[in-house]
Tab-separated table of C-alpha atoms in Angstrom:
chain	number	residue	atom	x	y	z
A	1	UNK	CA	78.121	-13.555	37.018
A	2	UNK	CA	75.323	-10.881	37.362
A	3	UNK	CA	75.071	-8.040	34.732
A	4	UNK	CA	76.028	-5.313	36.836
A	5	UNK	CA	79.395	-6.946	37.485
A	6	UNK	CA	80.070	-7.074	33.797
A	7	UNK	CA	78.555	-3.603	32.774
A	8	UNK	CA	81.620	-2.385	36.276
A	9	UNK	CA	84.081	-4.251	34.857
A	10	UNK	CA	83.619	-2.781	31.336
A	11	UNK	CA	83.510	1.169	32.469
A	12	UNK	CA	86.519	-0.025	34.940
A	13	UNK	CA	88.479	-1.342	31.823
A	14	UNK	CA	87.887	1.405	29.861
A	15	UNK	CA	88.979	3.984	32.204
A	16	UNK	CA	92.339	2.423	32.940
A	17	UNK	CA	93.231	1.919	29.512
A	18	UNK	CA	91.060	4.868	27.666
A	19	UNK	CA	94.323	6.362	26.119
A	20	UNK	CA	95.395	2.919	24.628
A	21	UNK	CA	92.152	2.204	23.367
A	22	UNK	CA	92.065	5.940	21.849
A	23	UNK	CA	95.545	5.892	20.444
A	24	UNK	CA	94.908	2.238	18.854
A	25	UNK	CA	91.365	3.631	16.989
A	26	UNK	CA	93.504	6.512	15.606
A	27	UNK	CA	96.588	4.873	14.347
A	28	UNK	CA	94.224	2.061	12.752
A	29	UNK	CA	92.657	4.585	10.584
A	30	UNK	CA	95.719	6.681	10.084
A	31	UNK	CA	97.054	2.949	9.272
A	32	UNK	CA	94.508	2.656	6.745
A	33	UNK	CA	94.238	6.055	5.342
A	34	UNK	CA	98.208	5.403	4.536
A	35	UNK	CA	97.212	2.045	2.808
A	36	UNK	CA	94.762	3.429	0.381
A	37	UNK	CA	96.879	5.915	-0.330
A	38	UNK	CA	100.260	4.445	-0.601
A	39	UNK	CA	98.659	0.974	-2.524
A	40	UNK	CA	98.186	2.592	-5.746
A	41	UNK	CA	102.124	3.396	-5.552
A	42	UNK	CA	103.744	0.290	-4.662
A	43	UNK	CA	101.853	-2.097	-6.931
A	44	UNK	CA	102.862	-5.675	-7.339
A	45	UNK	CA	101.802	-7.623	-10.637
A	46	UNK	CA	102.522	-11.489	-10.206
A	47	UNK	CA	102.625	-14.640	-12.316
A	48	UNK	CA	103.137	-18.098	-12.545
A	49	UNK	CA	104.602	-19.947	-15.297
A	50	UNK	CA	105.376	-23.670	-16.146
A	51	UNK	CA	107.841	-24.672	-18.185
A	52	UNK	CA	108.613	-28.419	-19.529
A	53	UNK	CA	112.189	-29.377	-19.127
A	54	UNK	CA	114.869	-29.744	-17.194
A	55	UNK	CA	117.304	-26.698	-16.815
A	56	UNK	CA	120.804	-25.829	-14.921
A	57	UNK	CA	121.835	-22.037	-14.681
A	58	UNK	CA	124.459	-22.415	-16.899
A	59	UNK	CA	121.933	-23.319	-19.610
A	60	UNK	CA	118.445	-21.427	-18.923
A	61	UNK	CA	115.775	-21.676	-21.833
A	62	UNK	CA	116.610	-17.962	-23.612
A	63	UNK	CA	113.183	-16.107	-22.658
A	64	UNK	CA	114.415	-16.137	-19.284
A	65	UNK	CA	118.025	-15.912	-19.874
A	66	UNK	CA	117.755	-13.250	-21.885
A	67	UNK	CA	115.644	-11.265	-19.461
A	68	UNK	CA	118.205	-11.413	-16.731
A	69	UNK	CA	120.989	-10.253	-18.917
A	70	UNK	CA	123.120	-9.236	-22.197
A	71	UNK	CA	126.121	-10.684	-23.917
A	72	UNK	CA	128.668	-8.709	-25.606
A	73	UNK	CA	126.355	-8.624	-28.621
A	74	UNK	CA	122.844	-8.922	-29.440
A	75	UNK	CA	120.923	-10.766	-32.170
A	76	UNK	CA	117.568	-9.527	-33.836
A	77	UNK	CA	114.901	-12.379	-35.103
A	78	UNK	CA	116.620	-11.786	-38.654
A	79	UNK	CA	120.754	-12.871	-37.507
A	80	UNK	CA	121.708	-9.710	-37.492
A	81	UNK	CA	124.198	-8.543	-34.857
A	82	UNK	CA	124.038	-5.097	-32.988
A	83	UNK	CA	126.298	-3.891	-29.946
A	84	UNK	CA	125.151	-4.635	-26.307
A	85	UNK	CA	127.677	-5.094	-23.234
A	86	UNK	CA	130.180	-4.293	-26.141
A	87	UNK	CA	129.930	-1.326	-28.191
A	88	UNK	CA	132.456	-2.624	-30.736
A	89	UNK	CA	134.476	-5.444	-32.153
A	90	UNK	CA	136.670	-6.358	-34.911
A	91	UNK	CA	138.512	-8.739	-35.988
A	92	UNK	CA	142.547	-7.807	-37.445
A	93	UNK	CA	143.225	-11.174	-39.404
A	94	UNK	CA	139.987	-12.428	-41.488
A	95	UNK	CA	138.175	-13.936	-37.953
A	96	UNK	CA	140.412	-15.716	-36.113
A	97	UNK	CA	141.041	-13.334	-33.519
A	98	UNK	CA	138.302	-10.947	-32.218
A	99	UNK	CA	139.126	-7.783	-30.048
A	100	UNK	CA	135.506	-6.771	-27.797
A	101	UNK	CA	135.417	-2.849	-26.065
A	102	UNK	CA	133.338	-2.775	-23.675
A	103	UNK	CA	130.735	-0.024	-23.386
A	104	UNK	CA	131.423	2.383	-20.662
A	105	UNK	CA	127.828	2.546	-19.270
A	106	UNK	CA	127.810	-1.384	-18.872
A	107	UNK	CA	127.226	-2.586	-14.986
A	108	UNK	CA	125.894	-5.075	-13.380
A	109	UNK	CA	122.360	-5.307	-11.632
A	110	UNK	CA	124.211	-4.416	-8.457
A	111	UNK	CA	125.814	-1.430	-9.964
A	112	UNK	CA	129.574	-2.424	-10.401
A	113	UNK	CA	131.085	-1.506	-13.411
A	114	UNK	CA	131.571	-4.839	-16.162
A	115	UNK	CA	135.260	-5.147	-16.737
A	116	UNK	CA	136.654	-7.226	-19.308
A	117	UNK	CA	137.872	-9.775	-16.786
A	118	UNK	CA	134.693	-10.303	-15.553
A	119	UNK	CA	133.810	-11.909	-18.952
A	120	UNK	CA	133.729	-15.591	-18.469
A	121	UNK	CA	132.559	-17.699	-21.727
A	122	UNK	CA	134.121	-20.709	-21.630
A	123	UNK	CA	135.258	-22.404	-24.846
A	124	UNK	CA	137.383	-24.882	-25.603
A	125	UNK	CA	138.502	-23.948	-29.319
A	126	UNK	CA	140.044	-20.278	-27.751
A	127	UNK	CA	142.057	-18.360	-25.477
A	128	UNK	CA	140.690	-15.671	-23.623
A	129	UNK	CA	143.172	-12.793	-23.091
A	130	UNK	CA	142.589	-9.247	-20.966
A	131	UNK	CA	143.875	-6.206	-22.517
A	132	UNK	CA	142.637	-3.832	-20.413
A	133	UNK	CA	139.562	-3.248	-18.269
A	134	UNK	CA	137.867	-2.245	-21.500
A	135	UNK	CA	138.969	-4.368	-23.780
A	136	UNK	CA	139.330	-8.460	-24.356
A	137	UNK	CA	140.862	-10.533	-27.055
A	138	UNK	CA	139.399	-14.135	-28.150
A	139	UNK	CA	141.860	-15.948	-29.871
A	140	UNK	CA	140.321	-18.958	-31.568
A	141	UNK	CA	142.475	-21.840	-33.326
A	142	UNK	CA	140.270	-21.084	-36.820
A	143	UNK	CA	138.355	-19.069	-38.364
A	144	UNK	CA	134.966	-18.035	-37.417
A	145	UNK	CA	132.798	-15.272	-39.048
A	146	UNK	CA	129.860	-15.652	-36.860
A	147	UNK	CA	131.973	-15.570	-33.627
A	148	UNK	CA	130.013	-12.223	-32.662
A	149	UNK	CA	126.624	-14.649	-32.397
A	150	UNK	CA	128.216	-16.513	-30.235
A	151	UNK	CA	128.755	-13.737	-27.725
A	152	UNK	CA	125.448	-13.050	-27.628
A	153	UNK	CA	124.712	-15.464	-25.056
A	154	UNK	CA	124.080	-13.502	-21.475
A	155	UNK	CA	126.491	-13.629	-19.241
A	156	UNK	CA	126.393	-13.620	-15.124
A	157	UNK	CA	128.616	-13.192	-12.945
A	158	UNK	CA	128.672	-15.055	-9.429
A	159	UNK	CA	125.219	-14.983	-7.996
A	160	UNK	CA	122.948	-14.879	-11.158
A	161	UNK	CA	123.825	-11.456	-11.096
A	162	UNK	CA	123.276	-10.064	-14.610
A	163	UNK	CA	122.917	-6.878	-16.669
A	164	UNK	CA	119.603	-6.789	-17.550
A	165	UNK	CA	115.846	-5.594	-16.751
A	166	UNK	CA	114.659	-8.242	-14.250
A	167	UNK	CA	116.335	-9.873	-11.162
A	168	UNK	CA	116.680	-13.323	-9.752
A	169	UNK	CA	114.761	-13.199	-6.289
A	170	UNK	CA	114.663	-16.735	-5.529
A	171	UNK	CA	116.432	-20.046	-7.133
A	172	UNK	CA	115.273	-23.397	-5.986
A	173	UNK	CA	117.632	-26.330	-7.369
A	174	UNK	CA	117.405	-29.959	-6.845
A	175	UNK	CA	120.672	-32.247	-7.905
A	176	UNK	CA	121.486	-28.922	-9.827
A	177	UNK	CA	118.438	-28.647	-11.662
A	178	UNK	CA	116.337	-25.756	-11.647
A	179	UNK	CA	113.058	-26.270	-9.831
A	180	UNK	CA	111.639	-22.591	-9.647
A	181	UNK	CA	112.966	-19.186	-10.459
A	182	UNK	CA	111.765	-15.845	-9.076
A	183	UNK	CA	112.386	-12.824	-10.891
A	184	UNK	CA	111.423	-9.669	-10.571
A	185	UNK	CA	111.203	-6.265	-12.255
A	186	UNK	CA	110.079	-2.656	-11.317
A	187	UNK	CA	108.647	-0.136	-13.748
A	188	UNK	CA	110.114	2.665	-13.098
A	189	UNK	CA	106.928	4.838	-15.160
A	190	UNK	CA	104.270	3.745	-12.983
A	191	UNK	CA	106.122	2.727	-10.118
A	192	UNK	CA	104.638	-1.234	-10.359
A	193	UNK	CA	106.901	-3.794	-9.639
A	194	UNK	CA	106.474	-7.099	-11.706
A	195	UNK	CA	107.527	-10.766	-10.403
A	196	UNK	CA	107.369	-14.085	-12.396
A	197	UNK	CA	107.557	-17.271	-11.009
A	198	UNK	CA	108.781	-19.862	-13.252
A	199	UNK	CA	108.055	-23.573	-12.464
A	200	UNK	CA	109.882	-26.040	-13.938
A	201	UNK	CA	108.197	-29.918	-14.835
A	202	UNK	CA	109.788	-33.243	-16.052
A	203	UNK	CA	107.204	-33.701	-18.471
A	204	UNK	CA	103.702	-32.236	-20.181
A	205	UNK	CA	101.588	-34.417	-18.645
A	206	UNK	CA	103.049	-33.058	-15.492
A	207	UNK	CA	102.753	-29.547	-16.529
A	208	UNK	CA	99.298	-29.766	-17.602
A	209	UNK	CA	98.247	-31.778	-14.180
A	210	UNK	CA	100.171	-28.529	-11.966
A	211	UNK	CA	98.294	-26.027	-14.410
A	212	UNK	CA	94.780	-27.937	-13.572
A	213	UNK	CA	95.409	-27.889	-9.772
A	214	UNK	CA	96.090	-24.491	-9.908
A	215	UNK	CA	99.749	-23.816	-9.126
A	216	UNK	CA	100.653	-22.296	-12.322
A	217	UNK	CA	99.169	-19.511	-13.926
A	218	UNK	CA	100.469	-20.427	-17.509
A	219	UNK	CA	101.890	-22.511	-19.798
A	220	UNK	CA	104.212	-21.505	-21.715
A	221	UNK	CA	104.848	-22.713	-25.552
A	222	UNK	CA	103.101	-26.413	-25.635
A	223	UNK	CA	102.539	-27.911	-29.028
A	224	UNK	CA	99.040	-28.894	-27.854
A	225	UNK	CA	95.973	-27.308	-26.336
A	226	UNK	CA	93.737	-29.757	-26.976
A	227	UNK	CA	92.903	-30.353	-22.667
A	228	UNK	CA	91.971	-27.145	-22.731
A	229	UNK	CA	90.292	-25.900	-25.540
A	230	UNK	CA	87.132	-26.258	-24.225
A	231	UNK	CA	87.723	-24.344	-20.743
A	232	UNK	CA	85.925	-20.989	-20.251
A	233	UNK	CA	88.377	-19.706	-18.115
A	234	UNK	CA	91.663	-19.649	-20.240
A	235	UNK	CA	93.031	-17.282	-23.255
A	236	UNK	CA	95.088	-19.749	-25.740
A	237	UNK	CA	97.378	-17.997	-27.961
A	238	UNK	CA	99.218	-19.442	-30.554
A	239	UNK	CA	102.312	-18.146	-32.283
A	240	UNK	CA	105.054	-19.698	-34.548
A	241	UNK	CA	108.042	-21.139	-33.528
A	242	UNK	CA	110.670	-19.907	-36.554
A	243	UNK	CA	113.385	-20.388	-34.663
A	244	UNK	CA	112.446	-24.199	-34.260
A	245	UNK	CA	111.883	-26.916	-37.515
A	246	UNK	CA	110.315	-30.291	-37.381
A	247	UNK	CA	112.219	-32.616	-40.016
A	248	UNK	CA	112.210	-36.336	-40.799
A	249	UNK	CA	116.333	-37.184	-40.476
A	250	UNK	CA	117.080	-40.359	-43.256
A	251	UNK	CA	120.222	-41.743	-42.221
A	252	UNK	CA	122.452	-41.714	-45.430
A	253	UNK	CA	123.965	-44.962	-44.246
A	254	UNK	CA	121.537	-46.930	-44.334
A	255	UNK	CA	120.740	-49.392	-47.050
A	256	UNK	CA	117.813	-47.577	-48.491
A	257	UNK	CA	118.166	-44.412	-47.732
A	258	UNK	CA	122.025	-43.972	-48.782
A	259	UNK	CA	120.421	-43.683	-52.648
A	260	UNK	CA	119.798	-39.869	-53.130
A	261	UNK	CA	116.697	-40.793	-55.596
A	262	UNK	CA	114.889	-43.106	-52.980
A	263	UNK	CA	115.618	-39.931	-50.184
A	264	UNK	CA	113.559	-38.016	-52.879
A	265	UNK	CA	111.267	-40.517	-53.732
A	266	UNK	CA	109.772	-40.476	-49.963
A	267	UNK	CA	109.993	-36.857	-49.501
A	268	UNK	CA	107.430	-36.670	-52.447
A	269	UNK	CA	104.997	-39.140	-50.198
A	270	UNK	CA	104.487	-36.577	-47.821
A	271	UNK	CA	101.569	-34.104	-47.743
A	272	UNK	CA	103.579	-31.249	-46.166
A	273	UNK	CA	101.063	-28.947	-46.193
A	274	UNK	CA	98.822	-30.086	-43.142
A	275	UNK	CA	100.589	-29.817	-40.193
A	276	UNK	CA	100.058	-27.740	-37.047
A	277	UNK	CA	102.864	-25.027	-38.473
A	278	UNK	CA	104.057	-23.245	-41.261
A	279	UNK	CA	105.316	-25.357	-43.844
A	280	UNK	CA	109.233	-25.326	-43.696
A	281	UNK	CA	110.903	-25.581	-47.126
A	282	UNK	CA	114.565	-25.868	-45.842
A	283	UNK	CA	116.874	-25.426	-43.108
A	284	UNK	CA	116.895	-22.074	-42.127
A	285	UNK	CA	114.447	-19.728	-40.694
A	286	UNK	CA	112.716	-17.766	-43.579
A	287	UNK	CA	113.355	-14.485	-41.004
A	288	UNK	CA	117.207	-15.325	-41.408
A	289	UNK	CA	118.856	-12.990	-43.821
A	290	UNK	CA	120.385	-15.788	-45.232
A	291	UNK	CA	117.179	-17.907	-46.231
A	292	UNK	CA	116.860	-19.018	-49.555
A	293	UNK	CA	112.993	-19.117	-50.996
A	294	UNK	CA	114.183	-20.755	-54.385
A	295	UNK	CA	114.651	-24.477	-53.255
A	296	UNK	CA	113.085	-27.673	-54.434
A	297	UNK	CA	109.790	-28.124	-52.264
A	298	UNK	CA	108.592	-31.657	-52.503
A	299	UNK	CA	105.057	-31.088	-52.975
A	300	UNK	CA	103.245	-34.264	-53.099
A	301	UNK	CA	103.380	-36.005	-56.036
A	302	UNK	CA	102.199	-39.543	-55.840
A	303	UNK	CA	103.712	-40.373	-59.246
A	304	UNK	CA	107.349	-38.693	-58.386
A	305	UNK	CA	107.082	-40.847	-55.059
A	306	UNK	CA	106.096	-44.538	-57.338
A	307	UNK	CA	109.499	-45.951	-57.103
A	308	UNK	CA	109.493	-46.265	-53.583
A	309	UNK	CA	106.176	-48.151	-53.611
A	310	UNK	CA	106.184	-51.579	-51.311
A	311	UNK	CA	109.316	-50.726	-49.408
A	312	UNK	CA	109.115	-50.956	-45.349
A	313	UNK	CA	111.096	-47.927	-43.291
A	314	UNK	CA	110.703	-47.946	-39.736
A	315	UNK	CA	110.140	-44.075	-38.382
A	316	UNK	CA	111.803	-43.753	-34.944
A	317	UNK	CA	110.157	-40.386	-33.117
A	318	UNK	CA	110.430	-38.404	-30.165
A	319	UNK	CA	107.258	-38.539	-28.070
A	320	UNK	CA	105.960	-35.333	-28.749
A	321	UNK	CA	105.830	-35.367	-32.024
A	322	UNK	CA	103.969	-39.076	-32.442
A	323	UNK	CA	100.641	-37.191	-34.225
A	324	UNK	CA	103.275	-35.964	-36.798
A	325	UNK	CA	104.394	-39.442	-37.149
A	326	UNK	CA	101.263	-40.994	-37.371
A	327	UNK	CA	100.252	-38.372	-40.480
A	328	UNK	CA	103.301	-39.421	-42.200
A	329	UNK	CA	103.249	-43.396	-41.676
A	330	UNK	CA	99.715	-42.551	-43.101
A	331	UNK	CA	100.618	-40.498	-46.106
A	332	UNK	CA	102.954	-43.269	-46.837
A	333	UNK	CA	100.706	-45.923	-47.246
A	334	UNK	CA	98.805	-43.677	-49.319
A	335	UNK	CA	101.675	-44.150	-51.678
A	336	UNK	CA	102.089	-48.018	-51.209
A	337	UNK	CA	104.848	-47.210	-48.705
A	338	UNK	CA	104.803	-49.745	-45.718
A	339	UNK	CA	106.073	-48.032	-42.044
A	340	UNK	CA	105.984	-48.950	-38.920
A	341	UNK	CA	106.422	-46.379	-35.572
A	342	UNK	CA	109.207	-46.598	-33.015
A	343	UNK	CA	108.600	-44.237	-29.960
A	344	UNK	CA	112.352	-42.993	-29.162
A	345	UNK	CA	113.651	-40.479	-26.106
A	346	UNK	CA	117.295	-39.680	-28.271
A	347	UNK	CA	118.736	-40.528	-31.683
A	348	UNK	CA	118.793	-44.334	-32.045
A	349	UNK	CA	122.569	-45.346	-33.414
A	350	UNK	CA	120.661	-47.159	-36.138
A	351	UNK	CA	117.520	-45.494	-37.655
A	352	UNK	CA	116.255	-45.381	-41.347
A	353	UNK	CA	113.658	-42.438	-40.569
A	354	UNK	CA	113.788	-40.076	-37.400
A	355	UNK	CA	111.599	-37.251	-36.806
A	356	UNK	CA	112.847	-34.012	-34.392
A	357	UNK	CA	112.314	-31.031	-33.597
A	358	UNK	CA	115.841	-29.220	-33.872
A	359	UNK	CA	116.586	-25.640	-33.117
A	360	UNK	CA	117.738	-23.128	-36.001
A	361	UNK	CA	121.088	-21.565	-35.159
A	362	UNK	CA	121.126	-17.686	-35.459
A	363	UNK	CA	123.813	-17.394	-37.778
A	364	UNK	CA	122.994	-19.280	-41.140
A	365	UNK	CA	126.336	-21.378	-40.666
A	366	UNK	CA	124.992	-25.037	-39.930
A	367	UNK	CA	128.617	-26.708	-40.273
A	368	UNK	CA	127.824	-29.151	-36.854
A	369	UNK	CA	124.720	-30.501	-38.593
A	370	UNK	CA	125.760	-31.288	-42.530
A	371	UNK	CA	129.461	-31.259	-42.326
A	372	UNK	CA	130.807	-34.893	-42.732
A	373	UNK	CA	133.679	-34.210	-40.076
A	374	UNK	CA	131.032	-33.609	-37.613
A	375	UNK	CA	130.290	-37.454	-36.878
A	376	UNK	CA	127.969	-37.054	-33.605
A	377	UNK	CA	125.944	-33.854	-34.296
A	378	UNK	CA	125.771	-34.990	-38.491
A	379	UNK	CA	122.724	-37.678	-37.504
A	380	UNK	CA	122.190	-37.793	-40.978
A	381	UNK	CA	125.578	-39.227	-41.834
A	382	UNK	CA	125.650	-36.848	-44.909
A	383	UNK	CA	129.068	-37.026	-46.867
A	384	UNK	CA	128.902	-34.656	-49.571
A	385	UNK	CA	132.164	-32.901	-50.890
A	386	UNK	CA	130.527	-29.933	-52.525
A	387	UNK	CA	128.300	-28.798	-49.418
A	388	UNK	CA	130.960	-29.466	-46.759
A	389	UNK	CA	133.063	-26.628	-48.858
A	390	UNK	CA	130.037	-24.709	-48.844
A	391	UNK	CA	129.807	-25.016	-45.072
A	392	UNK	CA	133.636	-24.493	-44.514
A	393	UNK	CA	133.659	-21.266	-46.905
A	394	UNK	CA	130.417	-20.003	-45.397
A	395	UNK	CA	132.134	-19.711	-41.615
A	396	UNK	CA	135.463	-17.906	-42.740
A	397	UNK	CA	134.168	-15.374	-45.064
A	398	UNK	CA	133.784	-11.904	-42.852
A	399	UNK	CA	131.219	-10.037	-45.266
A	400	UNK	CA	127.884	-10.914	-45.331
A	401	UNK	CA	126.499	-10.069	-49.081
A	402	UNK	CA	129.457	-12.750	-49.851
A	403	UNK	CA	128.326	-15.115	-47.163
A	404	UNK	CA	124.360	-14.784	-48.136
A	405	UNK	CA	125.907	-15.986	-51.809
A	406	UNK	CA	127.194	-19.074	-50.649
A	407	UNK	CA	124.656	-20.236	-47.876
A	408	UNK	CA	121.719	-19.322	-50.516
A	409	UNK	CA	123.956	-22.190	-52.818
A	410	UNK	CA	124.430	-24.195	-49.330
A	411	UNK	CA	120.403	-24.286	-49.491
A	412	UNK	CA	120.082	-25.280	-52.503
A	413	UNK	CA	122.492	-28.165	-53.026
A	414	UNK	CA	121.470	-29.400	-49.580
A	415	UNK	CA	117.503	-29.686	-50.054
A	416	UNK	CA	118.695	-31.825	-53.905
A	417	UNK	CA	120.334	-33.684	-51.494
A	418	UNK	CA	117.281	-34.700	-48.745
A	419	UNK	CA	119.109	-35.980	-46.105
A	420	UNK	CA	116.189	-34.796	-44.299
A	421	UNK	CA	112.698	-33.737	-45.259
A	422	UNK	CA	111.704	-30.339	-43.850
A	423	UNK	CA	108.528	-29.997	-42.625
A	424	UNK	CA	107.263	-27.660	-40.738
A	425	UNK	CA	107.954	-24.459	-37.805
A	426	UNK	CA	105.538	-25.652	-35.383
A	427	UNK	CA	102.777	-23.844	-33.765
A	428	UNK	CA	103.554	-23.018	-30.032
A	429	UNK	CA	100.179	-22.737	-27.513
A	430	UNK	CA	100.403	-20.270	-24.260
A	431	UNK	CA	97.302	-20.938	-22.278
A	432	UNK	CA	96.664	-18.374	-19.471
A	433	UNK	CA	94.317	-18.421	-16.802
A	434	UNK	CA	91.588	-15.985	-16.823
């Protein structure tokens, strides 16, 4: 094909189609005047976080829950409770039955207005009765002071469609489990809309491999960083878990450990002051305002801790916390105590030692973990008269400077007791990529 044929063909193309070709040049730079312009207005900010666990929509961790939406109430990092769907409550006859009204403002996320029927906790230990669109009735079959903690969990209605800030987007669920969870948010001041993609893993191990690969952007609240302490291109942040205790369970029915001295005797082995936490002291969270500072500690005390020299316990442990274990089989034989590790996924039905990570409740009532009625959440098998009155007193009393009083004595009697040995709030690691 000679030149001249090509250079024809050009100037013949051109011609036809000049006003196309003109048209196309101009709305290509209009097209990207309108981008440059219009980019800095509708930004996006994304992120991608990993999350160990596995999780249903009826029971998302509470960082995203409570992101998506409000319960009736809402609780502050200190128990307290504060109006939030509901802007009041009471309760006529000393807390068995609890009347909610409904704030007027209160919609959903797709602007419908929340009606008392739409409220659907589900308990089994009450009746749920509809006044009126503004107000509902909870009748429970006992009393219950720290019912309004309860309500504070979020509530949906059909279609993860809540009442708060951010929005589902996208749910991905496999045999009902979440897999990922889109969510997004737009800031109304500077017009930027936010999304978070959550990820969802069986395992750390798993986590950590999907965070080196690079399909996460984060992980959120591991209780290691070691892989990745080292990396220049991470930010590790630590904070403290209050809301979470590490303790070593001694099952009260066990041969050893049903002898309150010998509970004591161990808990006096144990250097508590070297883990990766803040040293816990008892039950509670010390931002709870019902935590009581004035308990026995257990310090180590080598000569306190004699009498259990040359026994054998066997500590059974969940696998996360096996470093923990380790430290105390250690600090044991430091004291002529003799162990031996078990590696555990739940609470074995017999176990002399067992060593969890439990969540605090809210509400300073802990009558489903020390109350000797409450056979399968009691792991410690404790059966002690004085502290299950404690517990039963602490749960119908309605004011709080009364309440405080008893769960301060709850504390007290309970840590004499040791049917576990506090340790610590653990340390929680975010590592974010750069």
């Amino acid at each position: 094909m000679s030149p001249r044929y090509i250079i024809r063909f050009i100037q013949a193309f051109f011609k036809r189609f000049k006003a196309i070709i003109v048209i196309g040049f101009v709305v290509g730079i209009l097209f990207f005047l309108l981008v440059e312009f219009f980019l800095p207005l509708i930004s996006f900010e994304s992120e991608r976080i990993g999350i160990v666990g596995r999780f249903t929509t009826d029971n998302m961790p509470e960082e995203i829950s409570s992101k998506l939406s409000n319960g009736l109430t809402h609780i502050d990092n200190s128990g307290n409770v504060s109006p939030a769907i509901a802007k009041s409550w009471e309760s006529p006859d000393g807390g068995k039955t609890w009347i909610f009204e409904i704030n007027n403002s209160s919609t959903w996320d797709d602007g419908q207005k929340i009606k008392a029927a739409d409220i659907d906790y589900q308990f089994s230990d009450a009746t749920i009765e509809v006044i009126n669109d503004n107000t509902i009735k909870f009748n429970l079959t006992s009393q219950f002071s720290a019912f309004p903690i309860i309500v504070s969990r979020p509530l949906f209605k059909k279609g993860l469609i809540g009442n708060g800030e951010w929005t589902v987007k996208n749910l991905s669920l496999s045999a009902g489990y979440i897999q990922k969870l889109v969510i997004s948010n737009k800031d109304k001041s500077n017009n930027i809309t936010h999304k978070i993609t959550y990820k969802f893993y069986p395992s750390d191990d798993r986590l950590r491999l999907a965070f080196k690969l690079g399909q996460i952007d984060k992980i959120a609240k591991t209780q290691d960083s070691l892989d990745f302490e080292s990396w220049k291109t991470v930010n590790i942040s630590r904070e403290i878990g209050y809301d979470n205790l590490v303790a070593l369970f001694l099952n009260t029915d066990d041969e050893k450990f049903n002898n309150k001295s010998f509970r004591q005797n161990v808990a006096y082995a144990i250097d508590k002051s070297d883990f990766d936490g803040v040293r816990a002291i008892g039950p509670l969270s010390p931002n709870s305002w019902g935590y009581n500072s004035q308990v026995k500690q257990y310090a180590l005390d080598l000569d306190k801790a004699k009498d259990a020299k040359d026994s054998k316990i066997i500590i059974s442990t969940l696998p996360n916390l096996l470093k923990t274990a380790e430290k105390i089989k250690n600090d044991w034989e430091d004291a002529g105590i003799q162990s031996e590790i078990q590696v555990v996924t739940n609470v074995p039905e017999n176990y002399q030692a067992f060593l969890a990570t439990i969540d605090i409740p809210k509400d300073p009532d802990q009558y489903s973990l020390w109350h000797s009625t409450q056979t399968s959440t009691n792991i410690s098998h404790l059966k002690n008269p004085r502290i299950d009155k404690l517990l039963e007193d602490g749960r119908t009393e309605l004011d709080q400077e009364t309440r405080k009083k008893i769960y301060l004595d709850f504390q007290r009697f309970l840590v004499e007791e040791v049917p576990a040995v506090f340790l610590y709030h653990p340390t929680y690691y975010t590592i974010t990529r750069k």
